[in-house]
Amino acid sequence: VGRGVGLATRCSTTLAPWGACDLRAVLHSTHTTPCWPVRGRPRVLSAWHVCQVRRVYVAPSLPCSMWASRAPARACWALRGIFVVLVVTCGCLPPLALSQAAQPLEGFAGGPAIGSSLDVAQARRVLAEAEEGLAEAQYMAGLLTLYGSDGVRSDHAESFKWFRQAASQGHVAAQTNVALMLLRGIGVEPNHSEAAGWFRDAADSDNADAQWMLGRMYYDGLVGRRPTGFPDMAKAAEWFSRAAQQNSPKGTFYLGTMHEYGLGGVAHDYSQAGVLYQRAARLGEKEAGYYLGVLHLYGRGMPQNFALAAKLIRDAALAGIPQAMHLLGKLHTHGQGVERDYRLAVAWFGKAALAAPSQSALSEEASSARDELQGLIDAADQSMLEQVKALQL
């Protein structure tokens, strides 16, 4: 358990918005003894090989004996206690989503499609009306200068100016976009407290995106009465719940994580978390399918079902979720819900390493698993060649 603290405290907190650590890397381990291998070709593995393959699958910062059976439940609860302490003391949170900072222009109300739908004459007319003070035209001008279009070059500072003018007139979508630019430092210096103020204005007008984004700011400890870096889970849960009531995919998904971990005064209820994840997935939240798959994988709040878990995790991996790619590699290593295929496992570990943020804990773990398992495959191949040569002699 002590080694688990080491893994948890190595989780990056520099990814916000929105960055978070992945304690699933500690908690998600299931044991079977792998046999070699690949594509039906018989191989002979030494005890050392078996142990090494086991190490690829099990969270490396915890002793294998802890996961050898279901007996050490007390250790798991102790680890959960450590997690709660980390949440309160250092802002190290359960995984919600990988960094959106890698895609800085995602999430804006309106999106790039509006600019691409206008020709040069229409774009100039929008800019002229924006100069006249029309809020909707100012919002459109903000989108045109954010992404660029025919006859209008991308200028983030100019975009922020237009969004802010529209937001000052009560344009809700513009308020959300101003908040996002302030949060991410696009066209303006980052200012979390001002961003939260604009999110709150839009959220009070029942804008679901602003509601879950404001909740996420409280979740990440970017705003609130507490010192910066300390989350306010109760406020986060309140805004996630309000967004979920409007069928927001993100709000529903994040509310599910609050139920899964029992945070912010929300009941610790795996079944309810599963219901919310399933609903979020149907609404289009890709990461929710991965979380639902993990609940099925471990039988948390629902019957354990390896086949269904593997399908959900695979769908999430194909949708580009790095954690799902990493876990799918583990499933292929042990043949749980999918065919045991070490080479395919190596491929998924490699995809996870590339998809995860650079130098993140997930990227390092996936790279290590890929390299170690590939080394074992190469060693087994070499061993078989030597045996064949010996037989020929």
mmCIF file of C-alpha atoms in Angstrom:
data_model
loop_
_atom_site.group_PDB
_atom_site.id
_atom_site.type_symbol
_atom_site.label_atom_id
_atom_site.label_comp_id
_atom_site.label_asym_id
_atom_site.label_seq_id
_atom_site.Cartn_x
_atom_site.Cartn_y
_atom_site.Cartn_z
ATOM 1 C CA VAL A 1 0.000 0.000 0.000
ATOM 2 C CA GLY A 2 2.905 2.281 0.796
ATOM 3 C CA ARG A 3 4.228 1.820 -2.714
ATOM 4 C CA GLY A 4 0.788 2.767 -4.000
ATOM 5 C CA VAL A 5 1.215 6.184 -2.410
ATOM 6 C CA GLY A 6 4.359 6.608 -4.471
ATOM 7 C CA LEU A 7 2.452 5.949 -7.685
ATOM 8 C CA ALA A 8 -0.415 8.205 -6.706
ATOM 9 C CA THR A 9 1.825 11.120 -5.779
ATOM 10 C CA ARG A 10 3.624 10.820 -9.131
ATOM 11 C CA CYS A 11 0.363 11.621 -10.925
ATOM 12 C CA SER A 12 0.659 14.788 -12.952
ATOM 13 C CA THR A 13 -1.315 17.803 -11.773
ATOM 14 C CA THR A 14 0.073 20.051 -14.516
ATOM 15 C CA LEU A 15 -2.444 19.110 -17.203
ATOM 16 C CA ALA A 16 -5.306 21.327 -16.121
ATOM 17 C CA PRO A 17 -7.453 22.263 -17.817
ATOM 18 C CA TRP A 18 -8.403 19.495 -17.581
ATOM 19 C CA GLY A 19 -5.692 17.264 -16.158
ATOM 20 C CA ALA A 20 -6.058 14.510 -13.567
ATOM 21 C CA CYS A 21 -4.186 11.493 -12.347
ATOM 22 C CA ASP A 22 -5.243 7.923 -13.013
ATOM 23 C CA LEU A 23 -5.550 5.860 -9.843
ATOM 24 C CA ARG A 24 -7.119 3.110 -11.956
ATOM 25 C CA ALA A 25 -3.516 2.200 -12.783
ATOM 26 C CA VAL A 26 -3.180 1.210 -9.131
ATOM 27 C CA LEU A 27 -6.574 -0.387 -8.613
ATOM 28 C CA HIS A 28 -7.064 -2.260 -11.875
ATOM 29 C CA SER A 29 -5.322 -5.604 -11.748
ATOM 30 C CA THR A 30 -6.729 -9.085 -12.269
ATOM 31 C CA HIS A 31 -4.646 -12.225 -12.212
ATOM 32 C CA THR A 32 -4.443 -15.248 -14.389
ATOM 33 C CA THR A 33 -1.218 -17.008 -15.281
ATOM 34 C CA PRO A 34 -0.394 -16.292 -18.915
ATOM 35 C CA CYS A 35 0.938 -18.967 -21.185
ATOM 36 C CA TRP A 36 2.967 -18.259 -24.291
ATOM 37 C CA PRO A 37 1.494 -17.433 -26.961
ATOM 38 C CA VAL A 38 1.201 -16.030 -29.893
ATOM 39 C CA ARG A 39 -1.066 -17.067 -32.781
ATOM 40 C CA GLY A 40 -1.250 -20.656 -31.586
ATOM 41 C CA ARG A 41 2.447 -21.453 -31.950
ATOM 42 C CA PRO A 42 3.623 -23.578 -29.005
ATOM 43 C CA ARG A 43 6.342 -22.016 -26.905
ATOM 44 C CA VAL A 44 8.034 -22.925 -23.657
ATOM 45 C CA LEU A 45 8.188 -20.223 -21.001
ATOM 46 C CA SER A 46 10.458 -20.345 -18.024
ATOM 47 C CA ALA A 47 9.199 -19.306 -14.602
ATOM 48 C CA TRP A 48 11.105 -16.071 -15.156
ATOM 49 C CA HIS A 49 9.142 -15.359 -18.342
ATOM 50 C CA VAL A 50 5.833 -15.982 -16.577
ATOM 51 C CA CYS A 51 6.814 -13.657 -13.760
ATOM 52 C CA GLN A 52 7.898 -10.956 -16.197
ATOM 53 C CA VAL A 53 4.670 -11.107 -18.199
ATOM 54 C CA ARG A 54 2.775 -10.891 -14.922
ATOM 55 C CA ARG A 55 4.746 -7.757 -14.070
ATOM 56 C CA VAL A 56 3.705 -6.140 -17.342
ATOM 57 C CA TYR A 57 0.060 -6.604 -16.451
ATOM 58 C CA VAL A 58 0.065 -5.755 -12.747
ATOM 59 C CA ALA A 59 0.461 -2.180 -11.536
ATOM 60 C CA PRO A 60 4.263 -2.078 -11.121
ATOM 61 C CA SER A 61 4.276 0.054 -7.986
ATOM 62 C CA LEU A 62 2.423 -2.579 -5.940
ATOM 63 C CA PRO A 63 3.684 -6.007 -4.849
ATOM 64 C CA CYS A 64 2.192 -8.867 -6.914
ATOM 65 C CA SER A 65 1.160 -10.722 -3.782
ATOM 66 C CA MET A 66 -1.380 -8.033 -2.994
ATOM 67 C CA TRP A 67 -3.373 -8.948 -6.094
ATOM 68 C CA ALA A 68 -2.883 -12.722 -6.037
ATOM 69 C CA SER A 69 -6.359 -13.332 -4.645
ATOM 70 C CA ARG A 70 -9.471 -11.494 -3.553
ATOM 71 C CA ALA A 71 -8.514 -11.920 0.106
ATOM 72 C CA PRO A 72 -6.713 -8.649 0.820
ATOM 73 C CA ALA A 73 -9.848 -6.492 0.711
ATOM 74 C CA ARG A 74 -8.600 -4.576 3.719
ATOM 75 C CA ALA A 75 -5.558 -3.482 1.739
ATOM 76 C CA CYS A 76 -7.817 -2.202 -1.032
ATOM 77 C CA TRP A 77 -9.860 -0.213 1.491
ATOM 78 C CA ALA A 78 -6.649 1.124 2.963
ATOM 79 C CA LEU A 79 -5.610 2.268 -0.498
ATOM 80 C CA ARG A 80 -8.999 3.918 -0.977
ATOM 81 C CA GLY A 81 -8.408 5.736 2.307
ATOM 82 C CA ILE A 82 -5.066 6.962 1.034
ATOM 83 C CA PHE A 83 -6.807 8.177 -2.113
ATOM 84 C CA VAL A 84 -9.266 10.219 -0.039
ATOM 85 C CA VAL A 85 -6.369 11.789 1.850
ATOM 86 C CA LEU A 86 -4.694 12.674 -1.442
ATOM 87 C CA VAL A 87 -7.881 14.309 -2.711
ATOM 88 C CA VAL A 88 -8.129 16.475 0.378
ATOM 89 C CA THR A 89 -4.470 17.337 0.778
ATOM 90 C CA CYS A 90 -2.847 17.566 -2.651
ATOM 91 C CA GLY A 91 -5.625 17.798 -5.201
ATOM 92 C CA CYS A 92 -4.756 14.438 -6.777
ATOM 93 C CA LEU A 93 -8.105 13.405 -8.209
ATOM 94 C CA PRO A 94 -9.611 10.281 -9.736
ATOM 95 C CA PRO A 95 -9.434 10.260 -13.499
ATOM 96 C CA LEU A 96 -12.004 12.356 -15.273
ATOM 97 C CA ALA A 97 -10.538 13.136 -18.649
ATOM 98 C CA LEU A 98 -7.215 13.627 -20.311
ATOM 99 C CA SER A 99 -5.967 17.147 -20.869
ATOM 100 C CA GLN A 100 -8.086 19.303 -23.150
ATOM 101 C CA ALA A 101 -5.116 21.643 -23.265
ATOM 102 C CA ALA A 102 -3.752 19.428 -26.049
ATOM 103 C CA GLN A 103 -6.772 20.501 -28.150
ATOM 104 C CA PRO A 104 -7.077 24.201 -27.199
ATOM 105 C CA LEU A 105 -9.810 25.101 -29.713
ATOM 106 C CA GLU A 106 -12.148 22.242 -28.788
ATOM 107 C CA GLY A 107 -15.245 22.836 -26.714
ATOM 108 C CA PHE A 108 -16.156 26.323 -27.946
ATOM 109 C CA ALA A 109 -19.838 27.057 -28.474
ATOM 110 C CA GLY A 110 -20.476 27.332 -32.205
ATOM 111 C CA GLY A 111 -17.365 25.524 -33.414
ATOM 112 C CA PRO A 112 -15.493 26.001 -36.705
ATOM 113 C CA ALA A 113 -18.420 24.962 -38.924
ATOM 114 C CA ILE A 114 -20.025 28.413 -38.786
ATOM 115 C CA GLY A 115 -17.036 30.142 -40.366
ATOM 116 C CA SER A 116 -16.713 27.553 -43.108
ATOM 117 C CA SER A 117 -20.391 28.000 -44.026
ATOM 118 C CA LEU A 118 -19.952 31.706 -44.862
ATOM 119 C CA ASP A 119 -18.483 33.141 -48.042
ATOM 120 C CA VAL A 120 -16.273 36.246 -48.098
ATOM 121 C CA ALA A 121 -19.152 38.688 -48.573
ATOM 122 C CA GLN A 122 -21.173 37.163 -45.725
ATOM 123 C CA ALA A 123 -18.155 37.206 -43.391
ATOM 124 C CA ARG A 124 -17.559 40.895 -44.112
ATOM 125 C CA ARG A 125 -21.245 41.636 -43.463
ATOM 126 C CA VAL A 126 -20.993 39.881 -40.079
ATOM 127 C CA LEU A 127 -17.954 41.980 -39.135
ATOM 128 C CA ALA A 128 -19.736 45.185 -40.189
ATOM 129 C CA GLU A 129 -22.764 44.321 -38.041
ATOM 130 C CA ALA A 130 -20.447 43.470 -35.138
ATOM 131 C CA GLU A 131 -18.952 46.952 -35.395
ATOM 132 C CA GLU A 132 -22.504 48.303 -35.082
ATOM 133 C CA GLY A 133 -22.853 46.544 -31.708
ATOM 134 C CA LEU A 134 -25.169 43.645 -32.528
ATOM 135 C CA ALA A 135 -24.516 40.907 -29.957
ATOM 136 C CA GLU A 136 -25.191 37.963 -32.279
ATOM 137 C CA ALA A 137 -22.921 39.446 -34.940
ATOM 138 C CA GLN A 138 -20.196 40.008 -32.333
ATOM 139 C CA TYR A 139 -20.491 36.376 -31.300
ATOM 140 C CA MET A 140 -20.236 35.295 -34.949
ATOM 141 C CA ALA A 141 -17.263 37.606 -35.445
ATOM 142 C CA GLY A 142 -15.610 35.948 -32.467
ATOM 143 C CA LEU A 143 -15.993 32.549 -34.117
ATOM 144 C CA LEU A 144 -14.735 33.820 -37.469
ATOM 145 C CA THR A 145 -11.577 35.299 -35.945
ATOM 146 C CA LEU A 146 -11.073 32.335 -33.619
ATOM 147 C CA TYR A 147 -10.870 29.734 -36.371
ATOM 148 C CA GLY A 148 -10.360 31.873 -39.447
ATOM 149 C CA SER A 149 -12.408 31.661 -42.651
ATOM 150 C CA ASP A 150 -12.460 32.927 -46.222
ATOM 151 C CA GLY A 151 -11.409 36.562 -46.075
ATOM 152 C CA VAL A 152 -10.897 36.535 -42.281
ATOM 153 C CA ARG A 153 -7.609 35.511 -40.701
ATOM 154 C CA SER A 154 -7.422 33.747 -37.345
ATOM 155 C CA ASP A 155 -6.644 36.241 -34.568
ATOM 156 C CA HIS A 156 -7.281 34.993 -31.036
ATOM 157 C CA ALA A 157 -6.899 38.393 -29.396
ATOM 158 C CA GLU A 158 -9.459 39.841 -31.816
ATOM 159 C CA SER A 159 -11.714 36.845 -31.177
ATOM 160 C CA PHE A 160 -11.579 37.428 -27.430
ATOM 161 C CA LYS A 161 -12.512 41.088 -27.976
ATOM 162 C CA TRP A 162 -15.629 40.173 -29.962
ATOM 163 C CA PHE A 163 -16.723 37.403 -27.592
ATOM 164 C CA ARG A 164 -16.313 39.698 -24.621
ATOM 165 C CA GLN A 165 -18.400 42.453 -26.211
ATOM 166 C CA ALA A 166 -21.186 39.971 -26.969
ATOM 167 C CA ALA A 167 -20.917 38.435 -23.496
ATOM 168 C CA SER A 168 -21.262 41.877 -21.900
ATOM 169 C CA GLN A 169 -24.632 42.148 -23.650
ATOM 170 C CA GLY A 170 -25.785 38.867 -22.104
ATOM 171 C CA HIS A 171 -25.053 36.512 -25.016
ATOM 172 C CA VAL A 172 -24.836 33.170 -23.179
ATOM 173 C CA ALA A 173 -22.761 31.232 -25.747
ATOM 174 C CA ALA A 174 -20.316 34.137 -25.921
ATOM 175 C CA GLN A 175 -20.042 34.132 -22.126
ATOM 176 C CA THR A 176 -19.032 30.471 -22.229
ATOM 177 C CA ASN A 177 -16.439 31.139 -24.920
ATOM 178 C CA VAL A 178 -14.967 34.110 -23.059
ATOM 179 C CA ALA A 179 -14.635 31.912 -19.989
ATOM 180 C CA LEU A 180 -12.894 29.176 -21.989
ATOM 181 C CA MET A 181 -10.406 31.646 -23.468
ATOM 182 C CA LEU A 182 -9.643 33.036 -20.015
ATOM 183 C CA LEU A 183 -9.309 29.529 -18.623
ATOM 184 C CA ARG A 184 -6.935 28.285 -21.322
ATOM 185 C CA GLY A 185 -5.094 31.542 -21.983
ATOM 186 C CA ILE A 186 -6.158 31.835 -25.641
ATOM 187 C CA GLY A 187 -5.818 35.408 -26.892
ATOM 188 C CA VAL A 188 -5.581 36.671 -23.347
ATOM 189 C CA GLU A 189 -3.638 36.000 -20.141
ATOM 190 C CA PRO A 190 -5.175 33.133 -18.106
ATOM 191 C CA ASN A 191 -7.438 34.305 -15.308
ATOM 192 C CA HIS A 192 -9.266 31.540 -13.458
ATOM 193 C CA SER A 193 -11.376 33.725 -11.206
ATOM 194 C CA GLU A 194 -12.649 35.823 -14.131
ATOM 195 C CA ALA A 195 -13.263 32.655 -16.146
ATOM 196 C CA ALA A 196 -15.341 31.241 -13.304
ATOM 197 C CA GLY A 197 -17.372 34.458 -13.186
ATOM 198 C CA TRP A 198 -18.298 34.213 -16.871
ATOM 199 C CA PHE A 199 -19.036 30.494 -16.540
ATOM 200 C CA ARG A 200 -21.309 31.275 -13.607
ATOM 201 C CA ASP A 201 -23.219 33.924 -15.592
ATOM 202 C CA ALA A 202 -23.831 31.434 -18.394
ATOM 203 C CA ALA A 203 -24.579 28.601 -15.968
ATOM 204 C CA ASP A 204 -27.189 30.682 -14.181
ATOM 205 C CA SER A 205 -28.854 31.027 -17.588
ATOM 206 C CA ASP A 206 -29.058 27.200 -17.700
ATOM 207 C CA ASN A 207 -26.247 26.718 -20.197
ATOM 208 C CA ALA A 208 -25.345 23.062 -19.654
ATOM 209 C CA ASP A 209 -21.796 23.386 -21.007
ATOM 210 C CA ALA A 210 -21.046 26.271 -18.670
ATOM 211 C CA GLN A 211 -22.482 24.276 -15.768
ATOM 212 C CA TRP A 212 -20.238 21.237 -16.194
ATOM 213 C CA MET A 213 -17.206 23.406 -16.977
ATOM 214 C CA LEU A 214 -17.749 25.426 -13.813
ATOM 215 C CA GLY A 215 -18.121 22.166 -11.906
ATOM 216 C CA ARG A 216 -14.869 20.994 -13.394
ATOM 217 C CA MET A 217 -13.108 24.152 -12.218
ATOM 218 C CA TYR A 218 -14.281 23.436 -8.659
ATOM 219 C CA TYR A 219 -13.243 19.800 -9.114
ATOM 220 C CA ASP A 220 -9.729 20.783 -10.179
ATOM 221 C CA GLY A 221 -9.386 23.347 -7.397
ATOM 222 C CA LEU A 222 -9.006 26.217 -9.870
ATOM 223 C CA VAL A 223 -11.613 28.350 -8.134
ATOM 224 C CA GLY A 224 -13.431 28.517 -4.811
ATOM 225 C CA ARG A 225 -12.989 29.693 -1.268
ATOM 226 C CA ARG A 226 -10.212 27.207 -0.589
ATOM 227 C CA PRO A 227 -6.595 27.901 -1.568
ATOM 228 C CA THR A 228 -5.829 27.282 -5.230
ATOM 229 C CA GLY A 229 -5.279 23.597 -5.942
ATOM 230 C CA PHE A 230 -7.723 22.326 -3.315
ATOM 231 C CA PRO A 231 -10.913 20.941 -4.866
ATOM 232 C CA ASP A 232 -14.393 21.812 -3.699
ATOM 233 C CA MET A 233 -16.178 18.546 -4.378
ATOM 234 C CA ALA A 234 -19.543 19.680 -3.036
ATOM 235 C CA LYS A 235 -19.695 22.597 -5.477
ATOM 236 C CA ALA A 236 -18.434 20.372 -8.286
ATOM 237 C CA ALA A 237 -21.179 17.821 -7.600
ATOM 238 C CA GLU A 238 -23.818 20.559 -7.521
ATOM 239 C CA TRP A 239 -22.892 21.894 -10.974
ATOM 240 C CA PHE A 240 -22.386 18.437 -12.491
ATOM 241 C CA SER A 241 -25.853 17.492 -11.260
ATOM 242 C CA ARG A 242 -27.432 20.601 -12.781
ATOM 243 C CA ALA A 243 -25.757 19.876 -16.114
ATOM 244 C CA ALA A 244 -26.818 16.228 -15.981
ATOM 245 C CA GLN A 245 -30.435 17.282 -15.473
ATOM 246 C CA GLN A 246 -30.206 18.907 -18.901
ATOM 247 C CA ASN A 247 -28.789 15.727 -20.463
ATOM 248 C CA SER A 248 -25.295 17.140 -20.808
ATOM 249 C CA PRO A 249 -22.982 14.230 -21.812
ATOM 250 C CA LYS A 250 -20.042 15.618 -19.826
ATOM 251 C CA GLY A 251 -22.148 16.616 -16.826
ATOM 252 C CA THR A 252 -23.749 13.172 -16.698
ATOM 253 C CA PHE A 253 -20.387 11.453 -17.028
ATOM 254 C CA TYR A 254 -18.730 13.548 -14.328
ATOM 255 C CA LEU A 255 -21.665 13.020 -11.967
ATOM 256 C CA GLY A 256 -21.111 9.297 -12.499
ATOM 257 C CA THR A 257 -17.512 9.643 -11.305
ATOM 258 C CA MET A 258 -18.745 11.414 -8.177
ATOM 259 C CA HIS A 259 -21.008 8.430 -7.421
ATOM 260 C CA GLU A 260 -18.266 5.917 -8.227
ATOM 261 C CA TYR A 261 -15.885 7.511 -5.736
ATOM 262 C CA GLY A 262 -18.445 8.906 -3.266
ATOM 263 C CA LEU A 263 -17.224 12.508 -3.527
ATOM 264 C CA GLY A 264 -18.828 15.855 -2.707
ATOM 265 C CA GLY A 265 -21.498 14.417 -0.428
ATOM 266 C CA VAL A 266 -22.791 12.212 -3.262
ATOM 267 C CA ALA A 267 -23.653 8.629 -2.298
ATOM 268 C CA HIS A 268 -20.898 6.104 -3.045
ATOM 269 C CA ASP A 269 -22.973 3.938 -5.375
ATOM 270 C CA TYR A 270 -21.444 1.834 -8.174
ATOM 271 C CA SER A 271 -24.867 0.945 -9.566
ATOM 272 C CA GLN A 272 -25.867 4.583 -9.941
ATOM 273 C CA ALA A 273 -22.467 5.360 -11.431
ATOM 274 C CA GLY A 274 -23.064 2.629 -14.010
ATOM 275 C CA VAL A 275 -26.488 4.042 -14.889
ATOM 276 C CA LEU A 276 -24.994 7.502 -15.384
ATOM 277 C CA TYR A 277 -22.064 6.183 -17.441
ATOM 278 C CA GLN A 278 -24.440 4.269 -19.699
ATOM 279 C CA ARG A 279 -26.612 7.340 -20.129
ATOM 280 C CA ALA A 280 -23.591 9.548 -20.860
ATOM 281 C CA ALA A 281 -22.312 7.051 -23.423
ATOM 282 C CA ARG A 282 -25.680 7.098 -25.194
ATOM 283 C CA LEU A 283 -25.489 10.908 -25.227
ATOM 284 C CA GLY A 284 -22.138 10.680 -27.006
ATOM 285 C CA GLU A 285 -19.531 10.877 -24.233
ATOM 286 C CA LYS A 286 -16.822 8.493 -25.467
ATOM 287 C CA GLU A 287 -14.952 8.129 -22.183
ATOM 288 C CA ALA A 288 -18.089 7.027 -20.333
ATOM 289 C CA GLY A 289 -18.024 3.700 -22.177
ATOM 290 C CA TYR A 290 -14.557 3.000 -20.799
ATOM 291 C CA TYR A 291 -15.664 3.702 -17.236
ATOM 292 C CA LEU A 292 -18.748 1.522 -17.691
ATOM 293 C CA GLY A 293 -16.542 -1.237 -19.076
ATOM 294 C CA VAL A 294 -14.326 -1.107 -16.008
ATOM 295 C CA LEU A 295 -17.345 -1.505 -13.716
ATOM 296 C CA HIS A 296 -18.369 -4.618 -15.682
ATOM 297 C CA LEU A 297 -14.773 -5.861 -15.614
ATOM 298 C CA TYR A 298 -14.638 -5.840 -11.818
ATOM 299 C CA GLY A 299 -18.304 -6.502 -11.093
ATOM 300 C CA ARG A 300 -18.784 -3.212 -9.280
ATOM 301 C CA GLY A 301 -22.495 -2.541 -8.873
ATOM 302 C CA MET A 302 -23.316 -5.111 -11.565
ATOM 303 C CA PRO A 303 -22.487 -8.736 -12.435
ATOM 304 C CA GLN A 304 -18.923 -9.284 -13.593
ATOM 305 C CA ASN A 305 -18.882 -9.741 -17.365
ATOM 306 C CA PHE A 306 -15.507 -9.943 -19.100
ATOM 307 C CA ALA A 307 -16.941 -10.136 -22.626
ATOM 308 C CA LEU A 308 -19.138 -7.046 -22.257
ATOM 309 C CA ALA A 309 -16.365 -5.190 -20.437
ATOM 310 C CA ALA A 310 -13.899 -5.947 -23.201
ATOM 311 C CA LYS A 311 -16.366 -4.777 -25.866
ATOM 312 C CA LEU A 312 -16.980 -1.463 -24.099
ATOM 313 C CA ILE A 313 -13.283 -0.921 -23.465
ATOM 314 C CA ARG A 314 -12.419 -1.774 -27.061
ATOM 315 C CA ASP A 315 -15.047 0.674 -28.362
ATOM 316 C CA ALA A 316 -13.559 3.389 -26.151
ATOM 317 C CA ALA A 317 -10.041 2.511 -27.347
ATOM 318 C CA LEU A 318 -11.144 2.763 -30.979
ATOM 319 C CA ALA A 319 -12.676 6.153 -30.104
ATOM 320 C CA GLY A 320 -9.233 7.366 -29.021
ATOM 321 C CA ILE A 321 -9.364 7.069 -25.202
ATOM 322 C CA PRO A 322 -5.760 6.378 -24.037
ATOM 323 C CA GLN A 323 -6.766 4.686 -20.763
ATOM 324 C CA ALA A 324 -8.957 2.283 -22.725
ATOM 325 C CA MET A 325 -6.076 1.456 -25.085
ATOM 326 C CA HIS A 326 -3.846 0.706 -22.107
ATOM 327 C CA LEU A 327 -6.417 -1.502 -20.394
ATOM 328 C CA LEU A 328 -7.236 -3.303 -23.655
ATOM 329 C CA GLY A 329 -3.550 -4.178 -23.907
ATOM 330 C CA LYS A 330 -3.786 -5.735 -20.456
ATOM 331 C CA LEU A 331 -6.889 -7.710 -21.430
ATOM 332 C CA HIS A 332 -5.133 -9.098 -24.505
ATOM 333 C CA THR A 333 -2.145 -10.004 -22.322
ATOM 334 C CA HIS A 334 -4.357 -12.266 -20.217
ATOM 335 C CA GLY A 335 -7.120 -13.151 -22.644
ATOM 336 C CA GLN A 336 -9.893 -11.758 -20.457
ATOM 337 C CA GLY A 337 -12.963 -11.114 -22.598
ATOM 338 C CA VAL A 338 -10.770 -11.120 -25.714
ATOM 339 C CA GLU A 339 -8.340 -13.475 -27.396
ATOM 340 C CA ARG A 340 -4.995 -13.754 -25.632
ATOM 341 C CA ASP A 341 -2.633 -12.112 -28.096
ATOM 342 C CA TYR A 342 0.666 -10.693 -26.862
ATOM 343 C CA ARG A 343 1.517 -8.979 -30.122
ATOM 344 C CA LEU A 344 -1.835 -7.235 -30.196
ATOM 345 C CA ALA A 345 -1.272 -6.250 -26.565
ATOM 346 C CA VAL A 346 2.045 -4.666 -27.556
ATOM 347 C CA ALA A 347 0.253 -2.721 -30.299
ATOM 348 C CA TRP A 348 -2.367 -1.343 -27.900
ATOM 349 C CA PHE A 349 0.245 -0.431 -25.301
ATOM 350 C CA GLY A 350 2.067 1.450 -28.053
ATOM 351 C CA LYS A 351 -1.089 3.285 -29.116
ATOM 352 C CA ALA A 352 -1.775 4.269 -25.494
ATOM 353 C CA ALA A 353 1.760 5.602 -25.080
ATOM 354 C CA LEU A 354 1.351 7.797 -28.160
ATOM 355 C CA ALA A 355 -2.186 8.958 -27.347
ATOM 356 C CA ALA A 356 -1.553 9.855 -23.698
ATOM 357 C CA PRO A 357 -0.088 13.275 -22.840
ATOM 358 C CA SER A 358 3.690 13.306 -23.164
ATOM 359 C CA GLN A 359 5.567 12.367 -19.973
ATOM 360 C CA SER A 360 2.328 11.538 -18.137
ATOM 361 C CA ALA A 361 2.171 8.542 -15.796
ATOM 362 C CA LEU A 362 -0.090 6.729 -18.274
ATOM 363 C CA SER A 363 2.314 7.311 -21.158
ATOM 364 C CA GLU A 364 5.251 6.036 -19.100
ATOM 365 C CA GLU A 365 3.374 2.925 -17.932
ATOM 366 C CA ALA A 366 2.151 2.086 -21.425
ATOM 367 C CA SER A 367 5.637 2.572 -22.896
ATOM 368 C CA SER A 368 7.166 0.388 -20.193
ATOM 369 C CA ALA A 369 4.575 -2.356 -20.744
ATOM 370 C CA ARG A 370 5.065 -2.227 -24.522
ATOM 371 C CA ASP A 371 8.844 -2.415 -24.310
ATOM 372 C CA GLU A 372 8.909 -5.130 -21.657
ATOM 373 C CA LEU A 373 6.368 -7.361 -23.369
ATOM 374 C CA GLN A 374 8.045 -6.893 -26.750
ATOM 375 C CA GLY A 375 11.329 -7.888 -25.139
ATOM 376 C CA LEU A 376 9.748 -11.074 -23.811
ATOM 377 C CA ILE A 377 8.311 -11.899 -27.240
ATOM 378 C CA ASP A 378 11.738 -11.398 -28.821
ATOM 379 C CA ALA A 379 13.358 -13.542 -26.129
ATOM 380 C CA ALA A 380 10.828 -16.339 -26.683
ATOM 381 C CA ASP A 381 11.354 -16.150 -30.446
ATOM 382 C CA GLN A 382 15.108 -16.411 -29.976
ATOM 383 C CA SER A 383 14.696 -19.301 -27.548
ATOM 384 C CA MET A 384 12.532 -21.207 -30.028
ATOM 385 C CA LEU A 385 15.047 -20.660 -32.830
ATOM 386 C CA GLU A 386 17.812 -22.020 -30.645
ATOM 387 C CA GLN A 387 15.695 -25.098 -29.797
ATOM 388 C CA VAL A 388 14.994 -25.713 -33.490
ATOM 389 C CA LYS A 389 18.691 -25.423 -34.315
ATOM 390 C CA ALA A 390 19.542 -27.830 -31.518
ATOM 391 C CA LEU A 391 17.024 -30.376 -32.858
ATOM 392 C CA GLN A 392 18.441 -30.061 -36.382
ATOM 393 C CA LEU A 393 21.941 -30.770 -35.069
#
